[in-house]
Short mmCIF file of C-alpha atoms and ligand atoms in Angstrom, two decimals:
data_model
loop_
_atom_site.label_atom_id
_atom_site.label_comp_id
_atom_site.label_asym_id
_atom_site.label_seq_id
_atom_site.Cartn_x
_atom_site.Cartn_y
_atom_site.Cartn_z
CA UNK A 16 -72.13 -93.86 52.53
CA UNK A 17 -73.40 -93.51 56.10
CA UNK A 18 -76.39 -95.27 56.70
CA UNK A 19 -78.27 -94.51 60.98
CA UNK A 20 -81.25 -96.67 61.78
CA UNK A 21 -84.00 -95.01 63.62
CA UNK A 22 -87.09 -95.45 65.14
CA UNK A 23 -88.68 -92.03 63.70
CA UNK A 24 -87.60 -89.63 60.70
CA UNK A 25 -89.39 -86.96 61.57
CA UNK A 26 -89.14 -84.38 58.46
CA UNK A 27 -89.99 -80.80 59.28
CA UNK A 28 -88.75 -79.06 62.56
CA UNK A 29 -91.50 -75.86 62.64
CA UNK A 30 -93.20 -75.83 65.77
CA UNK A 31 -95.45 -78.91 64.92
CA UNK A 32 -92.20 -80.72 63.90
CA UNK A 33 -89.82 -80.05 67.11
CA UNK A 34 -93.66 -80.39 69.34
CA UNK A 35 -93.39 -84.54 67.80
CA UNK A 36 -89.47 -84.66 68.45
CA UNK A 37 -90.10 -83.60 71.92
CA UNK A 38 -92.85 -85.97 72.13
CA UNK A 39 -92.08 -89.19 70.44
CA UNK A 40 -88.62 -88.77 72.62
CA UNK A 41 -90.39 -88.60 75.77
CA UNK A 42 -91.89 -91.87 75.15
CA UNK A 43 -88.74 -93.28 74.40
CA UNK A 44 -88.53 -93.79 70.85
CA UNK A 45 -85.40 -93.44 68.59
CA UNK A 46 -86.19 -89.85 66.49
CA UNK A 47 -84.31 -88.35 64.14
CA UNK A 48 -85.73 -84.64 63.02
CA UNK A 49 -84.38 -82.69 60.11
CA UNK A 50 -85.02 -79.66 58.80
CA UNK A 51 -83.12 -76.90 55.93
CA UNK A 52 -83.66 -74.17 57.59
CA UNK A 53 -82.32 -73.84 61.53
CA UNK A 54 -85.09 -72.23 63.99
CA UNK A 55 -84.67 -68.67 65.09
CA UNK A 56 -85.08 -68.51 68.79
CA UNK A 57 -85.07 -64.89 69.53
CA UNK A 58 -87.68 -62.16 68.70
CA UNK A 59 -84.79 -59.46 67.24
CA UNK A 60 -83.54 -61.86 65.00
CA UNK A 61 -84.00 -61.75 61.20
CA UNK A 62 -86.45 -64.46 60.21
CA UNK A 63 -88.28 -64.66 63.93
CA UNK A 64 -91.64 -65.90 63.49
CA UNK A 65 -93.70 -63.27 64.76
CA UNK A 66 -97.31 -65.10 65.66
CA UNK A 67 -98.58 -66.04 68.28
CA UNK A 68 -99.99 -69.42 68.82
CA UNK A 69 -103.09 -69.88 71.05
CA UNK A 70 -102.84 -73.98 72.66
CA UNK A 71 -106.58 -75.09 73.48
CA UNK A 72 -107.71 -77.25 75.95
CA UNK A 73 -106.64 -80.59 74.60
CA UNK A 74 -103.77 -79.68 73.24
CA UNK A 75 -101.81 -79.10 76.46
CA UNK A 76 -101.58 -82.57 77.20
CA UNK A 77 -99.49 -83.83 74.74
CA UNK A 78 -97.54 -80.88 75.61
CA UNK A 79 -97.19 -81.89 79.40
CA UNK A 80 -96.69 -85.54 77.92
CA UNK A 81 -93.11 -84.15 75.85
CA UNK A 82 -92.07 -82.05 79.20
CA UNK A 83 -92.88 -79.34 77.06
CA UNK A 84 -95.09 -77.51 79.13
CA UNK A 85 -93.78 -76.86 82.16
CA UNK A 86 -90.87 -74.86 80.13
CA UNK A 87 -93.57 -72.97 78.44
CA UNK A 88 -96.50 -71.90 80.67
CA UNK A 89 -94.75 -69.28 82.74
CA UNK A 90 -94.62 -67.04 79.72
CA UNK A 91 -98.01 -68.37 78.80
CA UNK A 92 -101.11 -65.76 78.91
CA UNK A 93 -104.53 -67.08 79.35
CA UNK A 94 -107.61 -66.86 77.06
CA UNK A 95 -110.40 -66.35 79.34
CA UNK A 96 -112.64 -65.15 76.70
CA UNK A 97 -113.48 -65.08 73.15
CA UNK A 98 -115.13 -61.88 72.51
CA UNK A 99 -116.24 -61.49 68.60
CA UNK A 100 -117.30 -58.04 67.39
CA UNK A 101 -119.38 -57.03 64.13
CA UNK A 102 -118.13 -53.91 63.07
CA UNK A 103 -119.39 -54.39 59.55
CA UNK A 104 -122.14 -51.17 59.47
CA UNK A 105 -122.25 -48.47 57.25
CA UNK A 106 -120.01 -46.91 60.32
CA UNK A 107 -116.42 -48.48 61.18
CA UNK A 108 -117.23 -48.96 65.09
CA UNK A 109 -118.92 -51.80 67.14
CA UNK A 110 -122.35 -52.83 66.30
CA UNK A 111 -122.76 -56.18 67.90
CA UNK A 112 -120.47 -57.86 70.81
CA UNK A 113 -120.96 -61.28 71.59
CA UNK A 114 -118.59 -62.17 74.77
CA UNK A 115 -117.86 -66.63 74.75
CA UNK A 116 -116.88 -67.40 78.27
CA UNK A 117 -114.94 -70.22 78.86
CA UNK A 118 -116.40 -70.30 81.90
CA UNK A 119 -119.96 -71.30 80.83
CA UNK A 120 -117.95 -75.57 79.84
CA UNK A 121 -114.36 -75.46 82.42
CA UNK A 122 -113.19 -74.22 85.50
CA UNK A 123 -109.92 -73.83 82.57
CA UNK A 124 -109.92 -70.84 80.34
CA UNK A 125 -110.01 -71.65 76.89
CA UNK A 126 -106.38 -71.97 76.02
CA UNK A 127 -102.82 -70.44 76.71
CA UNK A 128 -101.16 -67.64 73.85
CA UNK A 129 -97.60 -67.98 73.08
CA UNK A 130 -95.31 -66.34 70.45
CA UNK A 131 -93.69 -68.78 68.09
CA UNK A 132 -90.13 -68.18 68.61
CA UNK A 133 -90.65 -68.74 71.93
CA UNK A 134 -91.69 -71.85 71.14
CA UNK A 135 -88.78 -72.85 68.93
CA UNK A 136 -86.54 -71.65 72.02
CA UNK A 137 -87.78 -73.59 74.29
CA UNK A 138 -88.70 -76.86 72.17
CA UNK A 139 -84.85 -76.88 70.78
CA UNK A 140 -83.78 -76.81 74.70
CA UNK A 141 -86.36 -79.59 74.91
CA UNK A 142 -84.75 -81.83 72.67
CA UNK A 143 -80.85 -81.36 73.84
CA UNK A 144 -82.27 -82.86 77.18
CA UNK A 145 -83.43 -86.15 75.62
CA UNK A 146 -80.51 -88.32 74.09
CA UNK A 147 -82.48 -90.99 72.10
CA UNK A 148 -83.61 -87.32 69.63
CA UNK A 149 -80.89 -86.13 67.36
CA UNK A 150 -81.83 -83.02 65.91
CA UNK A 151 -80.07 -81.65 62.50
CA UNK A 152 -80.77 -77.84 61.75
CA UNK A 153 -79.24 -77.21 58.40
CA UNK A 154 -80.31 -80.83 56.69
CA UNK A 155 -83.33 -81.55 55.43
CA UNK A 156 -85.60 -83.98 53.59
CA UNK A 157 -83.96 -84.78 49.98
CA UNK A 158 -85.40 -88.42 48.43
CA UNK A 159 -87.81 -90.97 50.09
CA UNK A 160 -88.36 -94.82 49.56
CA UNK A 161 -90.35 -97.01 51.17
CA UNK A 162 -91.75 -100.39 50.86
CA UNK A 163 -93.17 -102.74 53.36
CA UNK A 164 -90.60 -102.62 56.37
CA UNK A 165 -88.92 -99.48 56.39
CA UNK A 166 -88.58 -96.12 54.81
CA UNK A 167 -85.15 -94.74 53.62
CA UNK A 168 -84.96 -91.30 53.61
CA UNK A 169 -81.82 -89.51 52.07
CA UNK A 170 -80.97 -86.26 53.57
CA UNK A 171 -79.85 -83.02 51.76
CA UNK A 172 -76.24 -83.67 52.81
CA UNK A 173 -76.03 -86.95 51.42
CA UNK A 174 -76.96 -89.12 54.80
CA UNK A 175 -78.73 -91.55 54.33
CA UNK A 176 -81.77 -92.86 57.65
CA UNK A 177 -83.77 -96.29 57.58
CA UNK A 178 -87.29 -95.53 60.13
CA UNK A 179 -89.62 -97.75 61.06
CA UNK A 180 -91.84 -94.38 60.32
CA UNK A 181 -91.98 -91.13 58.83
CA UNK A 182 -93.76 -88.03 60.01
CA UNK A 183 -94.46 -85.50 57.48
CA UNK A 184 -94.17 -82.24 59.24
CA UNK A 185 -92.81 -80.49 56.48
CA UNK A 186 -95.13 -78.01 56.00
CA UNK A 187 -97.64 -76.47 53.33
CA UNK A 188 -94.95 -77.96 50.11
CA UNK A 189 -94.29 -80.97 51.86
CA UNK A 190 -91.56 -82.66 50.30
CA UNK A 191 -92.59 -86.49 51.90
CA UNK A 192 -96.31 -85.82 50.81
CA UNK A 193 -94.99 -85.21 47.08
CA UNK A 194 -93.07 -88.25 47.19
CA UNK A 195 -95.42 -90.37 48.39
CA UNK A 196 -97.58 -88.35 45.54
CA UNK A 197 -100.75 -87.95 48.13
CA UNK A 198 -102.50 -85.12 45.56
CA UNK A 199 -104.01 -81.84 48.06
CA UNK A 200 -107.02 -79.62 47.95
CA UNK A 201 -106.39 -76.43 47.93
CA UNK A 202 -108.62 -73.20 48.04
CA UNK A 203 -106.92 -69.64 47.63
CA UNK A 204 -108.95 -66.33 49.02
CA UNK A 205 -106.80 -64.05 47.13
CA UNK A 206 -105.89 -62.74 51.44
CA UNK A 207 -102.85 -62.52 53.53
CA UNK A 208 -102.34 -62.00 57.10
CA UNK A 209 -100.25 -59.41 58.83
CA UNK A 210 -98.90 -60.68 61.94
CA UNK A 211 -97.47 -58.24 64.39
CA UNK A 212 -97.37 -57.22 68.28
CA UNK A 213 -99.08 -54.07 69.42
CA UNK A 214 -99.08 -52.70 72.87
CA UNK A 215 -102.27 -50.69 74.33
CA UNK A 216 -103.11 -48.74 77.27
CA UNK A 217 -107.00 -50.77 77.98
CA UNK A 218 -105.73 -53.92 80.00
CA UNK A 219 -107.04 -57.17 77.46
CA UNK A 220 -108.21 -58.99 80.72
CA UNK A 221 -107.17 -62.60 78.45
CA UNK A 222 -110.20 -61.79 76.56
CA UNK A 223 -109.10 -62.54 72.67
CA UNK A 224 -111.18 -60.31 70.20
CA UNK A 225 -112.18 -60.58 66.80
CA UNK A 226 -113.37 -57.86 65.11
CA UNK A 227 -115.10 -58.69 61.74
CA UNK A 228 -115.59 -55.77 59.04
CA UNK A 229 -115.08 -56.58 55.95
CA UNK A 230 -111.47 -58.34 54.20
CA UNK A 231 -110.91 -60.61 56.63
CA UNK A 232 -110.67 -60.64 60.94
CA UNK A 233 -108.86 -58.56 63.29
CA UNK A 234 -107.77 -60.30 65.49
CA UNK A 235 -106.49 -58.69 69.20
CA UNK A 236 -104.81 -61.93 71.21
CA UNK A 237 -103.52 -61.57 74.51
CA UNK A 238 -100.16 -61.36 75.55
CA UNK A 239 -98.46 -61.13 78.92
CA UNK A 240 -97.33 -57.59 79.77
CA UNK A 241 -94.04 -56.18 79.17
CA UNK A 242 -92.46 -53.04 80.55
CA UNK A 243 -95.41 -52.44 82.57
CA UNK A 244 -97.91 -52.19 79.33
CA UNK A 245 -100.50 -54.41 77.89
CA UNK A 246 -99.87 -56.25 75.34
CA UNK A 247 -101.47 -58.00 71.98
CA UNK A 248 -101.01 -59.96 69.21
CA UNK A 249 -102.46 -58.91 65.99
CA UNK A 250 -103.31 -60.84 62.62
CA UNK A 251 -105.05 -58.64 60.85
CA UNK A 252 -106.50 -60.09 57.49
CA UNK A 253 -107.29 -58.35 54.22
CA UNK A 254 -106.99 -59.05 50.34
CA UNK A 255 -103.75 -58.88 49.20
CA UNK A 256 -102.99 -55.72 47.28
CA UNK A 257 -104.61 -54.29 50.64
CA UNK A 258 -101.75 -55.54 53.06
CA UNK A 259 -99.02 -54.82 50.54
CA UNK A 260 -100.02 -50.92 50.94
CA UNK A 261 -100.72 -51.39 54.75
CA UNK A 262 -97.19 -52.91 54.75
CA UNK A 263 -95.91 -50.23 52.68
CA UNK A 264 -96.94 -47.16 55.33
CA UNK A 265 -95.05 -44.98 57.29
CA UNK A 266 -95.65 -46.60 60.95
CA UNK A 267 -97.84 -43.68 62.14
CA UNK A 268 -99.94 -43.78 59.33
CA UNK A 269 -100.29 -47.48 59.54
CA UNK A 270 -100.93 -47.13 63.54
CA UNK A 271 -103.60 -44.63 62.08
CA UNK A 272 -105.01 -47.21 59.68
CA UNK A 273 -104.69 -50.18 62.80
CA UNK A 274 -106.73 -47.42 65.36
CA UNK A 275 -110.05 -47.57 62.84
CA UNK A 276 -109.95 -50.77 62.06
CA UNK A 277 -109.46 -52.03 65.45
CA UNK A 278 -112.13 -49.67 66.48
CA UNK A 279 -109.99 -48.89 69.37
CA UNK A 280 -111.84 -51.16 71.77
CA UNK A 281 -107.66 -51.09 73.80
CA UNK A 282 -107.55 -47.69 73.09
CA UNK A 283 -104.73 -46.46 70.56
CA UNK A 284 -102.57 -49.08 69.53
CA UNK A 285 -98.57 -48.79 69.63
CA UNK A 286 -97.00 -50.92 66.76
CA UNK A 287 -94.50 -53.17 68.99
CA UNK A 288 -92.71 -55.42 66.85
CA UNK A 289 -92.33 -55.23 62.67
CA UNK A 290 -95.03 -56.38 60.47
CA UNK A 291 -94.81 -59.95 59.28
CA UNK A 292 -96.88 -61.04 57.13
CA UNK A 293 -98.22 -64.40 56.03
CA UNK A 294 -100.61 -65.88 52.82
CA UNK A 295 -103.82 -67.43 53.84
CA UNK A 296 -105.14 -70.75 52.10
CA UNK A 297 -107.14 -73.69 52.71
CA UNK A 298 -105.68 -76.74 51.71
CA UNK A 299 -106.12 -81.14 52.77
CA UNK A 300 -104.28 -83.86 51.87
CA UNK A 301 -106.24 -86.45 50.29
CA UNK A 302 -105.11 -88.94 53.17
CA UNK A 303 -103.31 -88.66 56.40
CA UNK A 304 -100.58 -91.06 55.71
CA UNK A 305 -98.51 -93.41 53.21
CA UNK A 306 -96.40 -96.33 52.75
CA UNK A 307 -94.10 -96.02 56.36
CA UNK A 308 -95.31 -92.48 56.33
CA UNK A 309 -98.24 -89.88 58.23
CA UNK A 310 -98.70 -86.51 57.43
CA UNK A 311 -99.18 -84.53 59.93
CA UNK A 312 -99.94 -80.44 60.75
CA UNK A 313 -99.41 -78.70 57.61
CA UNK A 314 -98.36 -80.85 55.81
CA UNK A 315 -101.94 -82.29 55.87
CA UNK A 316 -104.12 -79.51 56.68
CA UNK A 317 -103.70 -75.80 56.24
CA UNK A 318 -106.44 -73.41 57.36
CA UNK A 319 -106.88 -69.22 57.72
CA UNK A 320 -105.81 -68.52 61.24
CA UNK A 321 -109.46 -68.17 62.77
CA UNK A 322 -110.37 -69.93 66.08
CA UNK A 323 -106.93 -70.93 66.74
CA UNK A 324 -107.39 -73.86 65.13
CA UNK A 325 -104.21 -74.87 62.90
CA UNK A 326 -101.34 -75.83 64.86
CA UNK A 327 -104.49 -77.02 67.61
CA UNK A 328 -105.09 -79.62 64.80
CA UNK A 329 -101.44 -80.58 64.28
CA UNK A 330 -101.89 -81.18 67.87
CA UNK A 331 -104.78 -83.38 67.84
CA UNK A 332 -102.65 -85.33 64.56
CA UNK A 333 -99.78 -86.31 67.09
CA UNK A 334 -101.90 -87.29 69.87
CA UNK A 335 -103.66 -89.57 67.81
CA UNK A 336 -100.16 -91.00 66.38
CA UNK A 337 -97.97 -91.11 69.77
CA UNK A 338 -101.07 -92.76 71.46
CA UNK A 339 -101.36 -95.68 68.59
CA UNK A 340 -97.25 -95.99 69.07
CA UNK A 341 -97.57 -96.14 72.63
CA UNK A 342 -100.01 -98.63 72.44
CA UNK A 343 -98.43 -100.74 69.95
CA UNK A 344 -95.14 -99.64 70.06
CA UNK A 345 -93.65 -102.64 67.91
CA UNK A 346 -95.81 -101.86 65.23
CA UNK A 347 -95.03 -98.39 64.39
CA UNK A 348 -95.27 -97.27 61.11
CA UNK A 349 -97.16 -100.10 59.67
CA UNK A 350 -100.13 -100.33 57.76
CA UNK A 351 -102.74 -100.78 60.56
CA UNK A 352 -101.23 -98.22 62.34
CA UNK A 353 -101.40 -95.53 59.26
CA UNK A 354 -104.82 -96.89 58.52
CA UNK A 355 -106.38 -96.22 61.92
CA UNK A 356 -104.33 -92.67 62.50
CA UNK A 357 -106.07 -91.79 58.56
CA UNK A 358 -109.13 -93.19 59.83
CA UNK A 359 -109.13 -91.69 63.51
CA UNK A 360 -108.03 -87.71 62.02
CA UNK A 361 -109.77 -87.42 58.30
CA UNK A 362 -113.28 -86.39 59.12
CA UNK A 363 -111.85 -84.21 61.69
CA UNK A 364 -109.63 -82.01 59.49
CA UNK A 365 -112.04 -82.05 56.48
CA UNK A 366 -114.79 -80.70 58.97
CA UNK A 367 -112.30 -77.67 60.43
CA UNK A 368 -111.51 -77.03 57.40
CA UNK A 369 -114.86 -76.71 56.20
CA UNK A 370 -115.80 -74.46 58.81
CA UNK A 371 -113.35 -72.54 58.86
CA UNK A 372 -113.37 -71.59 55.44
CA UNK A 373 -117.08 -70.55 55.80
CA UNK A 374 -116.43 -68.55 58.72
CA UNK A 375 -113.53 -67.07 56.50
CA UNK A 376 -115.55 -65.95 53.51
CA UNK A 377 -118.35 -64.57 55.71
CA UNK A 378 -115.75 -62.38 57.23
CA UNK A 379 -114.27 -61.17 53.92
CA UNK A 380 -117.82 -60.19 52.95
CA UNK A 381 -117.71 -57.07 51.21
CA UNK A 382 -121.37 -55.96 50.63
CA UNK A 383 -123.37 -54.22 53.36
CA UNK A 384 -126.24 -56.52 53.05
CA UNK A 385 -124.15 -59.77 53.20
CA UNK A 386 -122.30 -58.35 56.20
CA UNK A 387 -126.18 -57.31 57.58
CA UNK A 388 -127.02 -60.91 57.31
CA UNK A 389 -123.31 -61.88 58.96
CA UNK A 390 -124.30 -60.18 61.84
CA UNK A 391 -127.80 -61.81 62.14
CA UNK A 392 -126.32 -64.68 62.07
CA UNK A 393 -123.85 -64.03 64.72
CA UNK A 394 -126.99 -62.70 66.78
CA UNK A 395 -129.27 -65.70 66.78
CA UNK A 396 -126.84 -68.18 67.08
CA UNK A 397 -125.18 -66.71 70.27
CA UNK A 398 -128.58 -66.28 71.53
CA UNK A 399 -129.62 -69.90 72.38
CA UNK A 400 -127.54 -71.09 74.88
CA UNK A 401 -126.93 -74.63 73.82
CA UNK A 402 -126.08 -74.21 70.54
CA UNK A 403 -123.63 -71.01 71.91
CA UNK A 404 -121.52 -73.89 74.36
CA UNK A 405 -121.66 -76.47 71.78
CA UNK A 406 -119.51 -74.09 69.88
CA UNK A 407 -117.33 -73.41 72.42
CA UNK A 408 -116.60 -77.08 72.47
CA UNK A 409 -116.57 -78.28 68.99
CA UNK A 410 -114.31 -74.62 68.56
CA UNK A 411 -112.04 -76.02 71.53
CA UNK A 412 -112.45 -80.18 69.87
CA UNK A 413 -114.15 -81.25 72.79
CA UNK A 414 -117.19 -83.64 73.39
C1 FAD B 11 -100.93 -65.22 60.77
C2 FAD B 11 -101.15 -66.92 61.27
C3 FAD B 11 -101.29 -66.73 62.91
C4 FAD B 11 -101.56 -68.31 62.97
N1 FAD B 11 -102.30 -68.43 64.40
C5 FAD B 11 -102.71 -69.93 65.52
C6 FAD B 11 -102.75 -69.55 66.73
O1 FAD B 11 -102.98 -68.93 67.40
N2 FAD B 11 -102.57 -70.98 66.85
C7 FAD B 11 -102.84 -72.13 66.68
O2 FAD B 11 -103.29 -73.00 66.91
N3 FAD B 11 -102.20 -72.65 64.66
C8 FAD B 11 -101.84 -71.12 64.35
N4 FAD B 11 -101.51 -70.69 63.20
C9 FAD B 11 -101.18 -71.80 62.38
C10 FAD B 11 -99.87 -72.42 62.67
O3 FAD B 11 -98.79 -71.08 62.75
C11 FAD B 11 -99.55 -73.10 61.90
O4 FAD B 11 -100.34 -74.00 62.03
C12 FAD B 11 -98.39 -73.79 62.34
O5 FAD B 11 -96.74 -73.24 62.56
C13 FAD B 11 -97.62 -74.97 61.11
O6 FAD B 11 -96.85 -75.17 61.83
P1 FAD B 11 -96.06 -76.49 60.74
O7 FAD B 11 -94.71 -76.99 62.07
O8 FAD B 11 -96.44 -77.66 60.40
O9 FAD B 11 -94.99 -75.76 59.26
P2 FAD B 11 -94.48 -74.83 59.44
O10 FAD B 11 -93.99 -74.14 60.23
O11 FAD B 11 -94.10 -74.33 58.15
O12 FAD B 11 -92.73 -75.93 59.17
C14 FAD B 11 -92.60 -76.77 58.63
C15 FAD B 11 -91.07 -76.93 58.73
O13 FAD B 11 -90.50 -77.64 57.15
C16 FAD B 11 -89.08 -77.53 57.21
N5 FAD B 11 -89.15 -77.93 55.51
C17 FAD B 11 -89.43 -77.63 54.02
N6 FAD B 11 -89.27 -78.39 53.22
C18 FAD B 11 -88.32 -79.27 53.92
C19 FAD B 11 -87.41 -80.59 53.69
N7 FAD B 11 -87.41 -80.76 52.54
N8 FAD B 11 -86.81 -81.04 54.74
C20 FAD B 11 -87.37 -81.03 56.34
N9 FAD B 11 -87.78 -79.82 56.41
C21 FAD B 11 -88.10 -79.31 55.27
C22 FAD B 11 -89.32 -75.41 57.12
O14 FAD B 11 -88.23 -75.15 56.87
C23 FAD B 11 -89.95 -75.79 57.84
O15 FAD B 11 -89.38 -75.32 59.02
C24 FAD B 11 -101.57 -69.43 62.58
C25 FAD B 11 -101.03 -69.26 61.13
C26 FAD B 11 -101.03 -67.87 60.22
C27 FAD B 11 -100.63 -67.85 59.18
#
């Protein structure tokens, strides 16, 4: 039986796990990263992740340290304004529009948006440059045994890895988290998200727009132009049955529904990709770490896609882990380091899961009276400039 030793075993090669592999590899640690599902790196291939990720300002530093940002930046669309539209009146049309402009708090945009399939392509290419990173697509974590000094991971092919620290980035049903016996609290909404790309005649001007009516937000996030046409990524949240109905429509009928829901703020939208469907939950692990193991990303926390928080919280996890590891490399995976990680991250994660849950429930409201209350609350929050700036900073994760 082959038994290999490594500083860090990363279980999961989604966008979070690949980022972690690049960051720890660039910092000089030996890394093995495993994932049973090889990454799909072209938007036209089956199984391509057609979602996009808006990387908020604080996430860029860790991507730079990982040697990823220089590869990603040329493909990114900047997000200068976050626009919130309430279209919750009797008629589906904008009745309240509020712009949160990054210029109020910073010289930089709020963030930069990139397609997830492209992130995987560039991240896999970056790992190939790092001789101390061994990426093993097609192999997963099968079993985990931990003791005070190390973790022993058995992979699906039977190979065994001794690691000083395991990073669980293996998603919301994390095998590592389950092996550690760390419980999660899950909130279900009966809601799904449709994610797809559109082109439109009106330029987006780097404005990301959330339109609230009922069922959840309809969000348009800027993408770079393609074939001379402005494009945006759309995330459209609705109840599960409504998503099934929309998904089954012929393209012309789907476009008609999407144009009614978008209130045509960028003119008539044309579907520019297939539709992908994502189940929506909130979930939080009771602890961010167990013996010799750190949980990060969806293994530790899942939130509805509102305010571009999900992966940005994951990169905040990564930043803390990396800082602790660099400060005391001889100590990686120790109880002291992992306790510090839990303490530094869990409070922020809890606050964000709670806040996004509340925003999602407000956006789902169907009753007219509640929708009117939602518009009144948005208006009040926006009108007080200090509150507005505090909200923007909190959303970014900066003080
Ligand atoms: C519609 C939508 C839009 C979103 N938009 C944004 C956004 O704009 N900004 C943002 O910050 N976040 C956004 N998010 C959230 C973001 O996409 C997620 O946080 C992120 O993709 C989750 O990454 P992950 O790597 O934790 O999980 P996953 O992508 O689920 O990756 C987990 C990986 O673990 C692997 N795995 C499973 N089992 C094993 C095993 N036994 N061993 C090893 N590996 C295993 C899986 O194959 C998978 O590749 C969005 C989410 C949704 C649903």
